[in-house]
PDB file of C-alpha atoms in Angstrom:
ATOM      1  CA  UNK A   1      85.654 148.375 153.522  1.00  0.00           C
ATOM      2  CA  UNK A   2      87.906 148.586 150.460  1.00  0.00           C
ATOM      3  CA  UNK A   3      87.233 149.982 147.008  1.00  0.00           C
ATOM      4  CA  UNK A   4      87.737 147.407 144.242  1.00  0.00           C
ATOM      5  CA  UNK A   5      88.620 148.902 140.882  1.00  0.00           C
ATOM      6  CA  UNK A   6      87.075 146.626 138.281  1.00  0.00           C
ATOM      7  CA  UNK A   7      89.398 146.247 135.307  1.00  0.00           C
ATOM      8  CA  UNK A   8      88.009 145.955 131.795  1.00  0.00           C
ATOM      9  CA  UNK A   9      91.193 147.029 129.979  1.00  0.00           C
ATOM     10  CA  UNK A  10      91.519 143.750 128.084  1.00  0.00           C
ATOM     11  CA  UNK A  11      87.799 143.495 127.315  1.00  0.00           C
ATOM     12  CA  UNK A  12      86.241 144.638 124.026  1.00  0.00           C
ATOM     13  CA  UNK A  13      84.823 148.129 123.920  1.00  0.00           C
ATOM     14  CA  UNK A  14      81.200 146.963 123.758  1.00  0.00           C
ATOM     15  CA  UNK A  15      81.643 145.224 127.117  1.00  0.00           C
ATOM     16  CA  UNK A  16      83.518 148.050 128.839  1.00  0.00           C
ATOM     17  CA  UNK A  17      80.814 150.507 127.812  1.00  0.00           C
ATOM     18  CA  UNK A  18      78.107 148.539 129.654  1.00  0.00           C
ATOM     19  CA  UNK A  19      79.338 149.627 133.079  1.00  0.00           C
ATOM     20  CA  UNK A  20      78.223 152.760 134.875  1.00  0.00           C
ATOM     21  CA  UNK A  21      81.379 152.767 137.016  1.00  0.00           C
ATOM     22  CA  UNK A  22      84.180 150.409 138.020  1.00  0.00           C
ATOM     23  CA  UNK A  23      84.595 151.129 141.711  1.00  0.00           C
ATOM     24  CA  UNK A  24      82.919 148.375 143.678  1.00  0.00           C
ATOM     25  CA  UNK A  25      83.138 147.856 147.445  1.00  0.00           C
ATOM     26  CA  UNK A  26      84.855 144.919 149.151  1.00  0.00           C
ATOM     27  CA  UNK A  27      83.502 144.148 152.614  1.00  0.00           C
ATOM     28  CA  UNK A  28      84.960 141.791 155.193  1.00  0.00           C
ATOM     29  CA  UNK A  29      81.917 141.044 157.383  1.00  0.00           C
ATOM     30  CA  UNK A  30      80.202 138.693 157.867  1.00  0.00           C
ATOM     31  CA  UNK A  31      82.444 137.021 155.272  1.00  0.00           C
ATOM     32  CA  UNK A  32      84.426 138.576 152.408  1.00  0.00           C
ATOM     33  CA  UNK A  33      82.179 139.813 149.600  1.00  0.00           C
ATOM     34  CA  UNK A  34      81.959 142.579 147.012  1.00  0.00           C
ATOM     35  CA  UNK A  35      78.966 144.888 146.718  1.00  0.00           C
ATOM     36  CA  UNK A  36      78.145 147.291 143.878  1.00  0.00           C
ATOM     37  CA  UNK A  37      75.307 149.714 143.115  1.00  0.00           C
ATOM     38  CA  UNK A  38      74.414 151.032 139.647  1.00  0.00           C
ATOM     39  CA  UNK A  39      76.408 148.274 137.971  1.00  0.00           C
ATOM     40  CA  UNK A  40      75.322 148.893 134.373  1.00  0.00           C
ATOM     41  CA  UNK A  41      74.562 152.101 132.534  1.00  0.00           C
ATOM     42  CA  UNK A  42      70.821 152.909 132.701  1.00  0.00           C
ATOM     43  CA  UNK A  43      70.182 152.100 129.034  1.00  0.00           C
ATOM     44  CA  UNK A  44      71.570 148.589 129.317  1.00  0.00           C
ATOM     45  CA  UNK A  45      69.929 147.942 132.679  1.00  0.00           C
ATOM     46  CA  UNK A  46      66.577 148.864 131.106  1.00  0.00           C
ATOM     47  CA  UNK A  47      67.239 146.374 128.294  1.00  0.00           C
ATOM     48  CA  UNK A  48      67.813 143.652 130.887  1.00  0.00           C
ATOM     49  CA  UNK A  49      64.523 144.314 132.668  1.00  0.00           C
ATOM     50  CA  UNK A  50      62.635 144.632 129.381  1.00  0.00           C
ATOM     51  CA  UNK A  51      64.003 141.260 128.326  1.00  0.00           C
ATOM     52  CA  UNK A  52      63.011 139.646 131.614  1.00  0.00           C
ATOM     53  CA  UNK A  53      59.486 141.034 131.191  1.00  0.00           C
ATOM     54  CA  UNK A  54      59.346 139.786 127.599  1.00  0.00           C
ATOM     55  CA  UNK A  55      60.495 136.272 128.440  1.00  0.00           C
ATOM     56  CA  UNK A  56      58.053 135.954 131.318  1.00  0.00           C
ATOM     57  CA  UNK A  57      55.221 137.250 129.126  1.00  0.00           C
ATOM     58  CA  UNK A  58      55.987 135.375 125.889  1.00  0.00           C
ATOM     59  CA  UNK A  59      57.706 132.204 127.131  1.00  0.00           C
ATOM     60  CA  UNK A  60      56.267 131.339 130.559  1.00  0.00           C
ATOM     61  CA  UNK A  61      56.908 127.662 129.871  1.00  0.00           C
ATOM     62  CA  UNK A  62      60.637 128.283 130.426  1.00  0.00           C
ATOM     63  CA  UNK A  63      60.071 129.049 134.126  1.00  0.00           C
ATOM     64  CA  UNK A  64      60.115 126.139 136.516  1.00  0.00           C
ATOM     65  CA  UNK A  65      60.919 125.276 140.120  1.00  0.00           C
ATOM     66  CA  UNK A  66      64.552 125.999 140.970  1.00  0.00           C
ATOM     67  CA  UNK A  67      64.879 123.160 143.462  1.00  0.00           C
ATOM     68  CA  UNK A  68      62.710 120.983 145.650  1.00  0.00           C
ATOM     69  CA  UNK A  69      61.551 122.933 148.693  1.00  0.00           C
ATOM     70  CA  UNK A  70      62.924 126.222 147.332  1.00  0.00           C
ATOM     71  CA  UNK A  71      60.394 129.027 146.977  1.00  0.00           C
ATOM     72  CA  UNK A  72      61.610 130.517 143.675  1.00  0.00           C
ATOM     73  CA  UNK A  73      60.775 129.642 140.129  1.00  0.00           C
ATOM     74  CA  UNK A  74      63.218 130.532 137.412  1.00  0.00           C
ATOM     75  CA  UNK A  75      64.699 130.118 133.978  1.00  0.00           C
ATOM     76  CA  UNK A  76      68.206 128.882 133.205  1.00  0.00           C
ATOM     77  CA  UNK A  77      70.650 131.434 131.793  1.00  0.00           C
ATOM     78  CA  UNK A  78      71.481 128.829 129.143  1.00  0.00           C
ATOM     79  CA  UNK A  79      67.967 129.471 127.758  1.00  0.00           C
ATOM     80  CA  UNK A  80      68.556 133.232 127.528  1.00  0.00           C
ATOM     81  CA  UNK A  81      71.538 133.512 125.203  1.00  0.00           C
ATOM     82  CA  UNK A  82      69.778 135.324 122.358  1.00  0.00           C
ATOM     83  CA  UNK A  83      69.203 138.685 124.094  1.00  0.00           C
ATOM     84  CA  UNK A  84      70.767 141.150 126.551  1.00  0.00           C
ATOM     85  CA  UNK A  85      70.654 138.641 129.442  1.00  0.00           C
ATOM     86  CA  UNK A  86      73.323 136.748 127.485  1.00  0.00           C
ATOM     87  CA  UNK A  87      75.851 139.129 129.036  1.00  0.00           C
ATOM     88  CA  UNK A  88      75.816 136.836 132.097  1.00  0.00           C
ATOM     89  CA  UNK A  89      77.017 133.885 130.009  1.00  0.00           C
ATOM     90  CA  UNK A  90      79.620 135.842 128.056  1.00  0.00           C
ATOM     91  CA  UNK A  91      83.324 135.086 128.373  1.00  0.00           C
ATOM     92  CA  UNK A  92      83.904 138.723 129.220  1.00  0.00           C
ATOM     93  CA  UNK A  93      81.557 138.592 132.223  1.00  0.00           C
ATOM     94  CA  UNK A  94      83.027 135.227 133.309  1.00  0.00           C
ATOM     95  CA  UNK A  95      86.542 136.684 133.304  1.00  0.00           C
ATOM     96  CA  UNK A  96      85.433 139.799 135.194  1.00  0.00           C
ATOM     97  CA  UNK A  97      83.730 137.719 137.904  1.00  0.00           C
ATOM     98  CA  UNK A  98      86.775 135.455 138.228  1.00  0.00           C
ATOM     99  CA  UNK A  99      89.079 138.465 138.482  1.00  0.00           C
ATOM    100  CA  UNK A 100      87.043 140.185 141.190  1.00  0.00           C
ATOM    101  CA  UNK A 101      86.606 136.889 143.041  1.00  0.00           C
ATOM    102  CA  UNK A 102      90.327 136.177 142.839  1.00  0.00           C
ATOM    103  CA  UNK A 103      90.059 132.676 141.390  1.00  0.00           C
ATOM    104  CA  UNK A 104      91.344 130.814 138.344  1.00  0.00           C
ATOM    105  CA  UNK A 105      88.077 129.795 136.714  1.00  0.00           C
ATOM    106  CA  UNK A 106      87.433 127.098 134.148  1.00  0.00           C
ATOM    107  CA  UNK A 107      85.192 128.939 131.662  1.00  0.00           C
ATOM    108  CA  UNK A 108      82.081 127.116 132.901  1.00  0.00           C
ATOM    109  CA  UNK A 109      78.974 129.120 133.882  1.00  0.00           C
ATOM    110  CA  UNK A 110      75.821 127.972 135.598  1.00  0.00           C
ATOM    111  CA  UNK A 111      72.931 130.153 136.721  1.00  0.00           C
ATOM    112  CA  UNK A 112      69.310 131.199 136.491  1.00  0.00           C
ATOM    113  CA  UNK A 113      66.989 134.156 136.756  1.00  0.00           C
ATOM    114  CA  UNK A 114      65.109 133.651 140.029  1.00  0.00           C
ATOM    115  CA  UNK A 115      61.629 134.941 140.843  1.00  0.00           C
ATOM    116  CA  UNK A 116      60.158 134.845 144.345  1.00  0.00           C
ATOM    117  CA  UNK A 117      56.439 135.565 144.531  1.00  0.00           C
ATOM    118  CA  UNK A 118      55.248 137.909 147.301  1.00  0.00           C
ATOM    119  CA  UNK A 119      55.206 136.303 150.734  1.00  0.00           C
ATOM    120  CA  UNK A 120      57.916 133.743 150.006  1.00  0.00           C
ATOM    121  CA  UNK A 121      59.390 132.098 153.120  1.00  0.00           C
ATOM    122  CA  UNK A 122      62.864 132.512 154.585  1.00  0.00           C
ATOM    123  CA  UNK A 123      65.278 130.033 152.991  1.00  0.00           C
ATOM    124  CA  UNK A 124      67.860 127.807 154.616  1.00  0.00           C
ATOM    125  CA  UNK A 125      71.545 128.762 154.991  1.00  0.00           C
ATOM    126  CA  UNK A 126      73.877 127.227 152.428  1.00  0.00           C
ATOM    127  CA  UNK A 127      77.410 127.997 151.299  1.00  0.00           C
ATOM    128  CA  UNK A 128      77.215 126.996 147.585  1.00  0.00           C
ATOM    129  CA  UNK A 129      80.387 124.879 147.846  1.00  0.00           C
ATOM    130  CA  UNK A 130      78.882 122.287 145.546  1.00  0.00           C
ATOM    131  CA  UNK A 131      80.107 120.295 142.541  1.00  0.00           C
ATOM    132  CA  UNK A 132      78.840 121.034 139.049  1.00  0.00           C
ATOM    133  CA  UNK A 133      79.296 118.919 135.921  1.00  0.00           C
ATOM    134  CA  UNK A 134      79.681 120.392 132.442  1.00  0.00           C
ATOM    135  CA  UNK A 135      79.642 118.745 129.031  1.00  0.00           C
ATOM    136  CA  UNK A 136      82.582 118.510 126.683  1.00  0.00           C
ATOM    137  CA  UNK A 137      86.272 119.285 126.908  1.00  0.00           C
ATOM    138  CA  UNK A 138      87.447 122.350 128.840  1.00  0.00           C
ATOM    139  CA  UNK A 139      86.503 125.540 126.994  1.00  0.00           C
ATOM    140  CA  UNK A 140      89.157 127.598 125.255  1.00  0.00           C
ATOM    141  CA  UNK A 141      90.244 131.030 126.478  1.00  0.00           C
ATOM    142  CA  UNK A 142      87.528 132.795 124.466  1.00  0.00           C
ATOM    143  CA  UNK A 143      84.774 130.249 125.138  1.00  0.00           C
ATOM    144  CA  UNK A 144      82.349 129.343 127.888  1.00  0.00           C
ATOM    145  CA  UNK A 145      80.415 126.163 128.660  1.00  0.00           C
ATOM    146  CA  UNK A 146      76.894 126.167 130.050  1.00  0.00           C
ATOM    147  CA  UNK A 147      74.807 123.186 131.151  1.00  0.00           C
ATOM    148  CA  UNK A 148      72.865 121.236 128.549  1.00  0.00           C
ATOM    149  CA  UNK A 149      70.566 118.222 128.442  1.00  0.00           C
ATOM    150  CA  UNK A 150      73.366 115.696 127.878  1.00  0.00           C
ATOM    151  CA  UNK A 151      74.819 115.876 131.395  1.00  0.00           C
ATOM    152  CA  UNK A 152      73.141 116.183 134.801  1.00  0.00           C
ATOM    153  CA  UNK A 153      74.770 119.281 136.258  1.00  0.00           C
ATOM    154  CA  UNK A 154      74.478 118.060 139.857  1.00  0.00           C
ATOM    155  CA  UNK A 155      75.468 114.392 139.485  1.00  0.00           C
ATOM    156  CA  UNK A 156      77.314 114.077 136.178  1.00  0.00           C
ATOM    157  CA  UNK A 157      74.904 111.366 135.010  1.00  0.00           C
ATOM    158  CA  UNK A 158      75.173 110.984 131.235  1.00  0.00           C
ATOM    159  CA  UNK A 159      75.296 108.499 128.409  1.00  0.00           C
ATOM    160  CA  UNK A 160      78.514 106.389 128.181  1.00  0.00           C
ATOM    161  CA  UNK A 161      79.738 108.233 125.083  1.00  0.00           C
ATOM    162  CA  UNK A 162      79.262 111.739 126.485  1.00  0.00           C
ATOM    163  CA  UNK A 163      82.353 113.588 127.732  1.00  0.00           C
ATOM    164  CA  UNK A 164      81.918 115.639 130.898  1.00  0.00           C
ATOM    165  CA  UNK A 165      84.030 117.288 133.591  1.00  0.00           C
ATOM    166  CA  UNK A 166      83.452 117.793 137.302  1.00  0.00           C
ATOM    167  CA  UNK A 167      84.049 121.316 138.625  1.00  0.00           C
ATOM    168  CA  UNK A 168      83.199 123.094 141.880  1.00  0.00           C
ATOM    169  CA  UNK A 169      81.427 126.415 142.276  1.00  0.00           C
ATOM    170  CA  UNK A 170      84.070 129.101 142.825  1.00  0.00           C
ATOM    171  CA  UNK A 171      82.471 132.570 142.736  1.00  0.00           C
ATOM    172  CA  UNK A 172      78.788 133.374 143.272  1.00  0.00           C
ATOM    173  CA  UNK A 173      77.010 136.450 141.898  1.00  0.00           C
ATOM    174  CA  UNK A 174      73.543 137.742 142.762  1.00  0.00           C
ATOM    175  CA  UNK A 175      72.439 140.598 140.492  1.00  0.00           C
ATOM    176  CA  UNK A 176      69.134 142.262 141.361  1.00  0.00           C
ATOM    177  CA  UNK A 177      66.755 143.461 138.651  1.00  0.00           C
ATOM    178  CA  UNK A 178      63.040 143.965 138.128  1.00  0.00           C
ATOM    179  CA  UNK A 179      62.344 145.089 141.711  1.00  0.00           C
ATOM    180  CA  UNK A 180      61.300 148.743 141.153  1.00  0.00           C
ATOM    181  CA  UNK A 181      60.588 150.882 144.175  1.00  0.00           C
ATOM    182  CA  UNK A 182      62.026 148.461 146.721  1.00  0.00           C
ATOM    183  CA  UNK A 183      62.204 150.133 150.151  1.00  0.00           C
ATOM    184  CA  UNK A 184      63.292 149.042 153.638  1.00  0.00           C
ATOM    185  CA  UNK A 185      60.551 146.890 155.118  1.00  0.00           C
ATOM    186  CA  UNK A 186      59.657 145.297 151.767  1.00  0.00           C
ATOM    187  CA  UNK A 187      61.710 142.166 152.605  1.00  0.00           C
ATOM    188  CA  UNK A 188      63.284 139.816 150.094  1.00  0.00           C
ATOM    189  CA  UNK A 189      66.872 140.643 150.992  1.00  0.00           C
ATOM    190  CA  UNK A 190      69.784 138.232 150.766  1.00  0.00           C
ATOM    191  CA  UNK A 191      70.943 137.240 154.244  1.00  0.00           C
ATOM    192  CA  UNK A 192      74.692 136.732 154.783  1.00  0.00           C
ATOM    193  CA  UNK A 193      75.565 134.774 157.938  1.00  0.00           C
ATOM    194  CA  UNK A 194      78.538 135.272 160.224  1.00  0.00           C
ATOM    195  CA  UNK A 195      78.396 131.559 161.095  1.00  0.00           C
ATOM    196  CA  UNK A 196      75.942 128.690 161.297  1.00  0.00           C
ATOM    197  CA  UNK A 197      77.576 126.314 163.759  1.00  0.00           C
ATOM    198  CA  UNK A 198      79.749 128.096 166.308  1.00  0.00           C
ATOM    199  CA  UNK A 199      78.697 126.349 169.496  1.00  0.00           C
ATOM    200  CA  UNK A 200      75.480 127.654 170.974  1.00  0.00           C
ATOM    201  CA  UNK A 201      75.894 131.209 169.673  1.00  0.00           C
ATOM    202  CA  UNK A 202      73.072 132.456 167.530  1.00  0.00           C
ATOM    203  CA  UNK A 203      74.187 133.698 164.119  1.00  0.00           C
ATOM    204  CA  UNK A 204      73.781 137.302 163.103  1.00  0.00           C
ATOM    205  CA  UNK A 205      72.982 138.208 159.533  1.00  0.00           C
ATOM    206  CA  UNK A 206      73.778 141.060 157.181  1.00  0.00           C
ATOM    207  CA  UNK A 207      70.858 141.834 154.880  1.00  0.00           C
ATOM    208  CA  UNK A 208      71.677 142.826 151.286  1.00  0.00           C
ATOM    209  CA  UNK A 209      68.689 144.677 149.786  1.00  0.00           C
ATOM    210  CA  UNK A 210      67.473 143.628 146.311  1.00  0.00           C
ATOM    211  CA  UNK A 211      67.985 147.091 144.863  1.00  0.00           C
ATOM    212  CA  UNK A 212      67.708 147.253 141.103  1.00  0.00           C
ATOM    213  CA  UNK A 213      70.985 147.239 139.167  1.00  0.00           C
ATOM    214  CA  UNK A 214      73.062 146.191 142.195  1.00  0.00           C
ATOM    215  CA  UNK A 215      75.012 143.011 142.921  1.00  0.00           C
ATOM    216  CA  UNK A 216      76.741 141.031 145.614  1.00  0.00           C
ATOM    217  CA  UNK A 217      79.644 138.748 144.629  1.00  0.00           C
ATOM    218  CA  UNK A 218      81.775 136.424 146.758  1.00  0.00           C
ATOM    219  CA  UNK A 219      84.236 133.576 146.538  1.00  0.00           C
ATOM    220  CA  UNK A 220      82.449 130.376 147.483  1.00  0.00           C
ATOM    221  CA  UNK A 221      84.073 129.018 150.637  1.00  0.00           C
ATOM    222  CA  UNK A 222      83.120 126.707 153.506  1.00  0.00           C
ATOM    223  CA  UNK A 223      81.973 129.846 155.378  1.00  0.00           C
ATOM    224  CA  UNK A 224      80.043 131.719 152.652  1.00  0.00           C
ATOM    225  CA  UNK A 225      76.686 131.001 154.344  1.00  0.00           C
ATOM    226  CA  UNK A 226      73.744 132.895 152.862  1.00  0.00           C
ATOM    227  CA  UNK A 227      70.082 132.546 151.945  1.00  0.00           C
ATOM    228  CA  UNK A 228      66.970 134.330 150.698  1.00  0.00           C
ATOM    229  CA  UNK A 229      65.511 136.328 153.609  1.00  0.00           C
ATOM    230  CA  UNK A 230      61.884 135.900 152.552  1.00  0.00           C
ATOM    231  CA  UNK A 231      58.832 137.916 153.657  1.00  0.00           C
ATOM    232  CA  UNK A 232      58.937 139.949 150.454  1.00  0.00           C
ATOM    233  CA  UNK A 233      56.003 142.291 149.974  1.00  0.00           C
ATOM    234  CA  UNK A 234      56.430 142.354 146.174  1.00  0.00           C
ATOM    235  CA  UNK A 235      57.840 140.175 143.426  1.00  0.00           C
ATOM    236  CA  UNK A 236      61.567 139.753 143.918  1.00  0.00           C
ATOM    237  CA  UNK A 237      63.832 138.999 140.947  1.00  0.00           C
ATOM    238  CA  UNK A 238      67.529 138.323 140.604  1.00  0.00           C
ATOM    239  CA  UNK A 239      70.146 136.672 138.439  1.00  0.00           C
ATOM    240  CA  UNK A 240      71.965 133.982 140.455  1.00  0.00           C
ATOM    241  CA  UNK A 241      75.078 132.525 138.848  1.00  0.00           C
ATOM    242  CA  UNK A 242      78.475 130.952 139.439  1.00  0.00           C
ATOM    243  CA  UNK A 243      81.813 130.567 137.729  1.00  0.00           C
ATOM    244  CA  UNK A 244      83.761 127.424 138.596  1.00  0.00           C
ATOM    245  CA  UNK A 245      87.171 126.041 139.480  1.00  0.00           C
ATOM    246  CA  UNK A 246      88.565 122.583 138.850  1.00  0.00           C
ATOM    247  CA  UNK A 247      87.815 119.879 141.409  1.00  0.00           C
ATOM    248  CA  UNK A 248      91.553 119.567 142.116  1.00  0.00           C
ATOM    249  CA  UNK A 249      91.840 123.301 142.798  1.00  0.00           C
ATOM    250  CA  UNK A 250      88.855 123.219 145.165  1.00  0.00           C
ATOM    251  CA  UNK A 251      90.236 120.216 147.054  1.00  0.00           C
ATOM    252  CA  UNK A 252      93.642 121.856 147.412  1.00  0.00           C
ATOM    253  CA  UNK A 253      92.112 125.094 148.714  1.00  0.00           C
ATOM    254  CA  UNK A 254      89.341 123.773 150.959  1.00  0.00           C
ATOM    255  CA  UNK A 255      89.811 120.015 151.292  1.00  0.00           C
ATOM    256  CA  UNK A 256      87.652 117.504 149.515  1.00  0.00           C
ATOM    257  CA  UNK A 257      85.562 116.804 152.604  1.00  0.00           C
ATOM    258  CA  UNK A 258      84.321 120.418 152.643  1.00  0.00           C
ATOM    259  CA  UNK A 259      82.651 120.101 149.238  1.00  0.00           C
ATOM    260  CA  UNK A 260      78.910 119.678 149.747  1.00  0.00           C
ATOM    261  CA  UNK A 261      77.395 117.040 147.503  1.00  0.00           C
ATOM    262  CA  UNK A 262      73.795 117.267 146.429  1.00  0.00           C
TER     263      UNK A 262
END
């Protein structure tokens, strides 16, 4: 276990002041990841949860199924750029995630707020090493790109005159919010696997609790197997997001055959 000092020296003051502390924990097992408690100052964390409550109350039509066979519904971060949840699609947050994850990221951000209703089932292990398509030319150093309706994020399908780029997920972040009073036994953790296919050995899992204002962050690799642990006694909410690397970078690092297509 190693302490990671999160650097915000080059970030604007408004961004640096959001954080309660900058000493996060890097763990090695079951695969390298970073864990942090009390990520944001209480005032800003409360704004995030208030905004989630407001959106769910006033704009329920934004929430839809995340994926076929997946037990969560959710709303895309691209739909939440006019309030405090926009921090997760800011260039400053993108650069911080890329720095902690140790990757050269493209400026592209994809993600959603996920909600699992009580009693949701255990998910299936996946490593997130998937392609993602974004519209337009590469963003500048102070810009980000988020998905829009002109390009299918998973396949790149688009009209002939629409410019798009293929990237690969590089760093994953799960930030937990809106789960007040969670206690051991309430379920809904994130399960991190030590392996999924090492002969006949059964995998062991590390359970990350969905404690409010905490996060887990990891470089997406062929071995970053994880899933939703299910059996949650209460509603379970989180922000799930990725920054990306170029396809060429991903192929050089992992090999093109390790990228998991949809």
